[in-house]
Coordinates of C-alpha atoms in Angstrom, one line a residue:
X16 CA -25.9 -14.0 29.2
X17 CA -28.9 -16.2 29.1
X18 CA -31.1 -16.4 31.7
X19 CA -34.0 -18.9 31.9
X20 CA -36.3 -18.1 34.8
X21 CA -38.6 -20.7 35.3
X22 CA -40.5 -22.0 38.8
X23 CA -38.1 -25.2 38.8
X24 CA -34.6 -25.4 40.7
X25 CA -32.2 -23.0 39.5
X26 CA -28.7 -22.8 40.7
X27 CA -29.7 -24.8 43.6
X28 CA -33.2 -22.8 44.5
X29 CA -36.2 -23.9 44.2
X30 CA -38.7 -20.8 43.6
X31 CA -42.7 -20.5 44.0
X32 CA -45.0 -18.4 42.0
X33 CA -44.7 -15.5 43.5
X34 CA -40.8 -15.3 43.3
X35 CA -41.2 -16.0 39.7
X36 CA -43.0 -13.1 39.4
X37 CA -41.2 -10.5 41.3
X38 CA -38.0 -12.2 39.2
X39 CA -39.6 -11.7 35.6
X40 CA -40.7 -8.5 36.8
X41 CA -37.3 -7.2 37.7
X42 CA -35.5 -8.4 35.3
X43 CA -38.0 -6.9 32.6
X44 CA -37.0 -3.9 33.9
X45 CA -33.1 -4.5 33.8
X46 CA -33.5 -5.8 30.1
X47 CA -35.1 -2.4 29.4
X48 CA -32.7 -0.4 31.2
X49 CA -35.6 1.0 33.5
X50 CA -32.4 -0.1 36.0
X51 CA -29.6 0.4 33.6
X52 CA -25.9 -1.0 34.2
X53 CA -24.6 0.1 37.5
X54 CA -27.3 1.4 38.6
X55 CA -28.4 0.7 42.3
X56 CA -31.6 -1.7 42.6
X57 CA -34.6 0.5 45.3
X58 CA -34.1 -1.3 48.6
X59 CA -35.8 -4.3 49.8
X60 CA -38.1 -2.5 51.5
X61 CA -39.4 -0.3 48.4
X62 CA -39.5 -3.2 45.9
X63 CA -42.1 -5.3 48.6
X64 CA -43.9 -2.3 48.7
X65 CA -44.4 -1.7 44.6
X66 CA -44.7 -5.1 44.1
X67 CA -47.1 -5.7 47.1
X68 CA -45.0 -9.0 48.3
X69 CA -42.9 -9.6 51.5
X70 CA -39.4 -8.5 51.9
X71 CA -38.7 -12.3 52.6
X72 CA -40.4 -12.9 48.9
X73 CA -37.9 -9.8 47.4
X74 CA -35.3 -11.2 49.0
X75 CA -35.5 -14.6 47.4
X76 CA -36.0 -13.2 43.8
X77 CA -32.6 -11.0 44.4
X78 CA -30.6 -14.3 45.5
X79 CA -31.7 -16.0 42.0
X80 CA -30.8 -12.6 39.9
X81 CA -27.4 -12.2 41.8
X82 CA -27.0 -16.3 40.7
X83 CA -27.1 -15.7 37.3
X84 CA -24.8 -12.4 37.6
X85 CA -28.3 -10.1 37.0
X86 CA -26.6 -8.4 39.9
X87 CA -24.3 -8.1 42.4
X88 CA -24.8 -7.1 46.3
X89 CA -22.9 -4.9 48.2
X90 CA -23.0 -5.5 52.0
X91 CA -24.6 -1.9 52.9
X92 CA -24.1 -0.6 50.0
X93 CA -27.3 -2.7 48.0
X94 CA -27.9 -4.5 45.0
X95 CA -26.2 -3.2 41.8
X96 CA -27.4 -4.3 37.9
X97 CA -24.3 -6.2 36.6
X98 CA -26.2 -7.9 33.9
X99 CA -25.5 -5.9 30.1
X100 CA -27.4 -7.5 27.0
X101 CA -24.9 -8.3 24.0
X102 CA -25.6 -5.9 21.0
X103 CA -28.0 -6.6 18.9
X104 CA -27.7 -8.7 15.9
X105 CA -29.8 -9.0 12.8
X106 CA -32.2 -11.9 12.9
X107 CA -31.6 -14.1 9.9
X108 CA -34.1 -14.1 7.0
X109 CA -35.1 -18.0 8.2
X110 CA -36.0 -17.1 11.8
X111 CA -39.1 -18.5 13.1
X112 CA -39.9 -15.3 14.8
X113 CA -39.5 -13.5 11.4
X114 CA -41.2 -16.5 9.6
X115 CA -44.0 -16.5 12.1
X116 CA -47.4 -14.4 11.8
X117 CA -50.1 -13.6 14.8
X118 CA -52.4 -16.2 12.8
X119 CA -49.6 -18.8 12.9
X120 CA -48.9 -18.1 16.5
X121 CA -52.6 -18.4 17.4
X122 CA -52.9 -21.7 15.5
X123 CA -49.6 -23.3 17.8
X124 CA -51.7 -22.1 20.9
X125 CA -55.1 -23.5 19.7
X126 CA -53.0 -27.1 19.2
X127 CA -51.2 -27.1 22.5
X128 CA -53.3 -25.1 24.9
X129 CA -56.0 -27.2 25.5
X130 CA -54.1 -30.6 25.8
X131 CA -51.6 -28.8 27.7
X132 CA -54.3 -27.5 30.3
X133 CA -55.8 -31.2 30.2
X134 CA -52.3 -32.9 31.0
X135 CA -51.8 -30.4 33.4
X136 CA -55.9 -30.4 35.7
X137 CA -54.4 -34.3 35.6
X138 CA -51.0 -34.1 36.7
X139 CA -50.0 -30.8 39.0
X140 CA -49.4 -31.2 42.6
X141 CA -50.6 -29.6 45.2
X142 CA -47.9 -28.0 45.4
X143 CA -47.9 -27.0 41.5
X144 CA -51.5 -25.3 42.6
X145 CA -50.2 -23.6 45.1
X146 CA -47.8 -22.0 42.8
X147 CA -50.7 -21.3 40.3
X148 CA -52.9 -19.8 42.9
X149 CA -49.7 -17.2 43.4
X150 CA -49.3 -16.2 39.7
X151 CA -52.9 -15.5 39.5
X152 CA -53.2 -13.0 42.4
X153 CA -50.3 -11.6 40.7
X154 CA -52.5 -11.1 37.9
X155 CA -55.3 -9.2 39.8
X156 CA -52.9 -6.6 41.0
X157 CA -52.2 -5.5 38.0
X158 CA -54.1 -2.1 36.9
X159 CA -52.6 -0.4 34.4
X160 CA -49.2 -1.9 33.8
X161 CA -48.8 -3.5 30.3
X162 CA -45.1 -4.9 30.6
X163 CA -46.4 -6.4 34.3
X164 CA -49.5 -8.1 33.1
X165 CA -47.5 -9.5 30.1
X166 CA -44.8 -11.1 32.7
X167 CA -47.2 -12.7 34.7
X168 CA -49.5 -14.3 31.9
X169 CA -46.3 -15.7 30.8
X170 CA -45.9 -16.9 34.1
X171 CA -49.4 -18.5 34.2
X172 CA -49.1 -20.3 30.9
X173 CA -45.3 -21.2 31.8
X174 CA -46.8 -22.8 35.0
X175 CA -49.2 -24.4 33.1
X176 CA -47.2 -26.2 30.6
X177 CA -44.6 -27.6 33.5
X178 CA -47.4 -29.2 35.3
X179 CA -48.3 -31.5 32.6
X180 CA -44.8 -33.3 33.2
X181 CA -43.9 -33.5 29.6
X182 CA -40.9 -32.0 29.1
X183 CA -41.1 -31.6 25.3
X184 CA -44.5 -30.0 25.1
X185 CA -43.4 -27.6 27.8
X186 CA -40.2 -26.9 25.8
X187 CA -42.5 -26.1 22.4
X188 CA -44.6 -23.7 24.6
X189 CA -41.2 -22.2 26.2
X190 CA -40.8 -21.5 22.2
X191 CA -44.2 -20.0 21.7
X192 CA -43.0 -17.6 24.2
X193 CA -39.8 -16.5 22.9
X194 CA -41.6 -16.3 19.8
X195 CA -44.4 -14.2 20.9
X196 CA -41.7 -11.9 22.9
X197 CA -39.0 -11.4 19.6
X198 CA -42.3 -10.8 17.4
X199 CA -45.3 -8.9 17.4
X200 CA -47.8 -9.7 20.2
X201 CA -46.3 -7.1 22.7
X202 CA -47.0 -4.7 20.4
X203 CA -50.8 -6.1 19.9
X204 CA -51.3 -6.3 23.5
X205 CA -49.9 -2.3 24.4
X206 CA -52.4 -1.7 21.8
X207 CA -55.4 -3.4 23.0
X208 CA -54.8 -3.9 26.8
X209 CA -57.0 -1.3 28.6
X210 CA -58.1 -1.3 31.9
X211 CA -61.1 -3.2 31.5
X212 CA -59.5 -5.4 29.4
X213 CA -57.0 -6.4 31.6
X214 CA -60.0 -7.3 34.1
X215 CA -61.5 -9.4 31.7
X216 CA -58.3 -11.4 31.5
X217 CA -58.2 -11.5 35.4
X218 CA -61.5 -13.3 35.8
X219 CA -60.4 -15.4 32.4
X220 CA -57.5 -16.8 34.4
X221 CA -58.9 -17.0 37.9
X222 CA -62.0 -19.2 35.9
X223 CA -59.3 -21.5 34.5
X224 CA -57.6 -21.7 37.7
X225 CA -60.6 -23.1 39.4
X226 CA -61.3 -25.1 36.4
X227 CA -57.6 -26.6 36.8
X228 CA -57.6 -26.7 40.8
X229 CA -60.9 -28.8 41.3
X230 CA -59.5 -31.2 38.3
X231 CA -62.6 -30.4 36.1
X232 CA -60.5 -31.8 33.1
X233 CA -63.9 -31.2 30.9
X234 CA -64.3 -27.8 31.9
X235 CA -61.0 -26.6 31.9
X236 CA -60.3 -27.6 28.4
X237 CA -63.6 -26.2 27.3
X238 CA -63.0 -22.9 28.7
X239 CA -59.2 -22.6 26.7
X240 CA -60.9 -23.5 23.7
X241 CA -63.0 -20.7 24.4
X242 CA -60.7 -18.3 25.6
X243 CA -59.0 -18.7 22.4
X244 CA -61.6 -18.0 20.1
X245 CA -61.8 -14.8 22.0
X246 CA -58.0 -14.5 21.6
X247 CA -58.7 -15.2 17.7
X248 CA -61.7 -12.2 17.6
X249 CA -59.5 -9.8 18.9
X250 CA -56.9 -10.8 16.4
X251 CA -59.0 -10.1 13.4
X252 CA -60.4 -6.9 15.0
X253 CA -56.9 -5.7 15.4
X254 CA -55.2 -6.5 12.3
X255 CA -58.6 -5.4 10.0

């Protein structure tokens, strides 16, 4: 089963930021059988509680999982992981995941990044900021938790790339992603994501946000460009 988890209508909801979060978050864990097959989901109550959102917000993210057959609730009984991924299968010689290096990656993101976070200081919505706002206090409750911090950048840059209301160069981004995920930059980032580096990401994103909320088109693109040059230092220090 394919599930694509974005912040638009799915299956007839419409989801905010948050939501998205708590959504990626949880099914992270399903795809990594941290809640294997069968297993019963913590209650509502717990899973507002680690995840620091309403129960109302939980809630929401379990009616879009049970949806798309992530899982299934029993009335009293809880929420139970249905979803089982298909074995795996051999990516082909050809793939562009195979094919695709952490240089090539970076250079994709230092094309699209900046116009996409022009298009978008232009073009979100209020409520598209709103949303934004969301994912990034997300981000600043993440400590220590790789896997977390790597769902809700995704998130943020997933945002990003839908409020410039082009659907194509969201779609190539959406590819960046899946590209990133099948590849290597997990790996990278477990390596090089410390405490204090997550921290520096945190007021990164928050700077951008601002940049992007008060529709400072000049300084938000500046600041990508930047960011990715940072992006591109860390690269060569961890590949050296």
């Amino acid at each position: 089963m394919t599930i694509r988890l974005n912040s638009e209508e799915i299956s007839g909801y419409s989801v905010g930021g948050t939501v998205q979060v708590v959504i990626d978050t949880l099914f992270s864990k399903i795809k990594s059988e941290e809640y294997p097959l069968d297993t019963r989901l913590p209650s509502e109550r717990s899973l507002a509680a680690d995840l620091g959102v309403s129960r109302n917000t939980v809630r929401e993210a379990l009616d879009v999982l049970e949806s798309h057959k992530a899982i299934r609730r029993r009335p009293g009984s809880g929420s139970f992981v249905i979803w089982q991924a298909k074995p795996e299968t051999r990516s082909e010689p050809d793939s562009v995941a195979e094919r695709t290096s952490p240089l090539d990656h970076l250079v994709v993101r230092s094309i699209l990044e900046p116009e996409m976070v022009r298009l978008a200081t232009i073009n979100m919505s209020p409520r598209d900021l709103d949303e934004l706002d969301e994912i990034v206090s997300g981000i600043e409750r993440v400590r220590t938790d790789v896997n977390e911090f790597v769902t809700c950048e995704e998130a943020f840059y997933r945002k990003i790339a839908q409020g410039t209301r082009n659907p194509l160069l969201e779609s190539c981004y959406e590819l960046t992603i899946a590209v990133c995920r099948q590849s290597f930059r997990t790996a990278l980032m477990r390596r090089h994501l410390t405490p204090d580096r997550i921290e520096g990401y945190q007021k990164r994103y928050n700077t951008l946000f601002n940049a992007i909320s008060s529709r400072d088109v000049e300084a938000a693109v500046e600041f990508i460009k930047l960011h990715l040059i940072e992006e591109q230092k860390l690269l060569l220090h961890e590949t050296d």
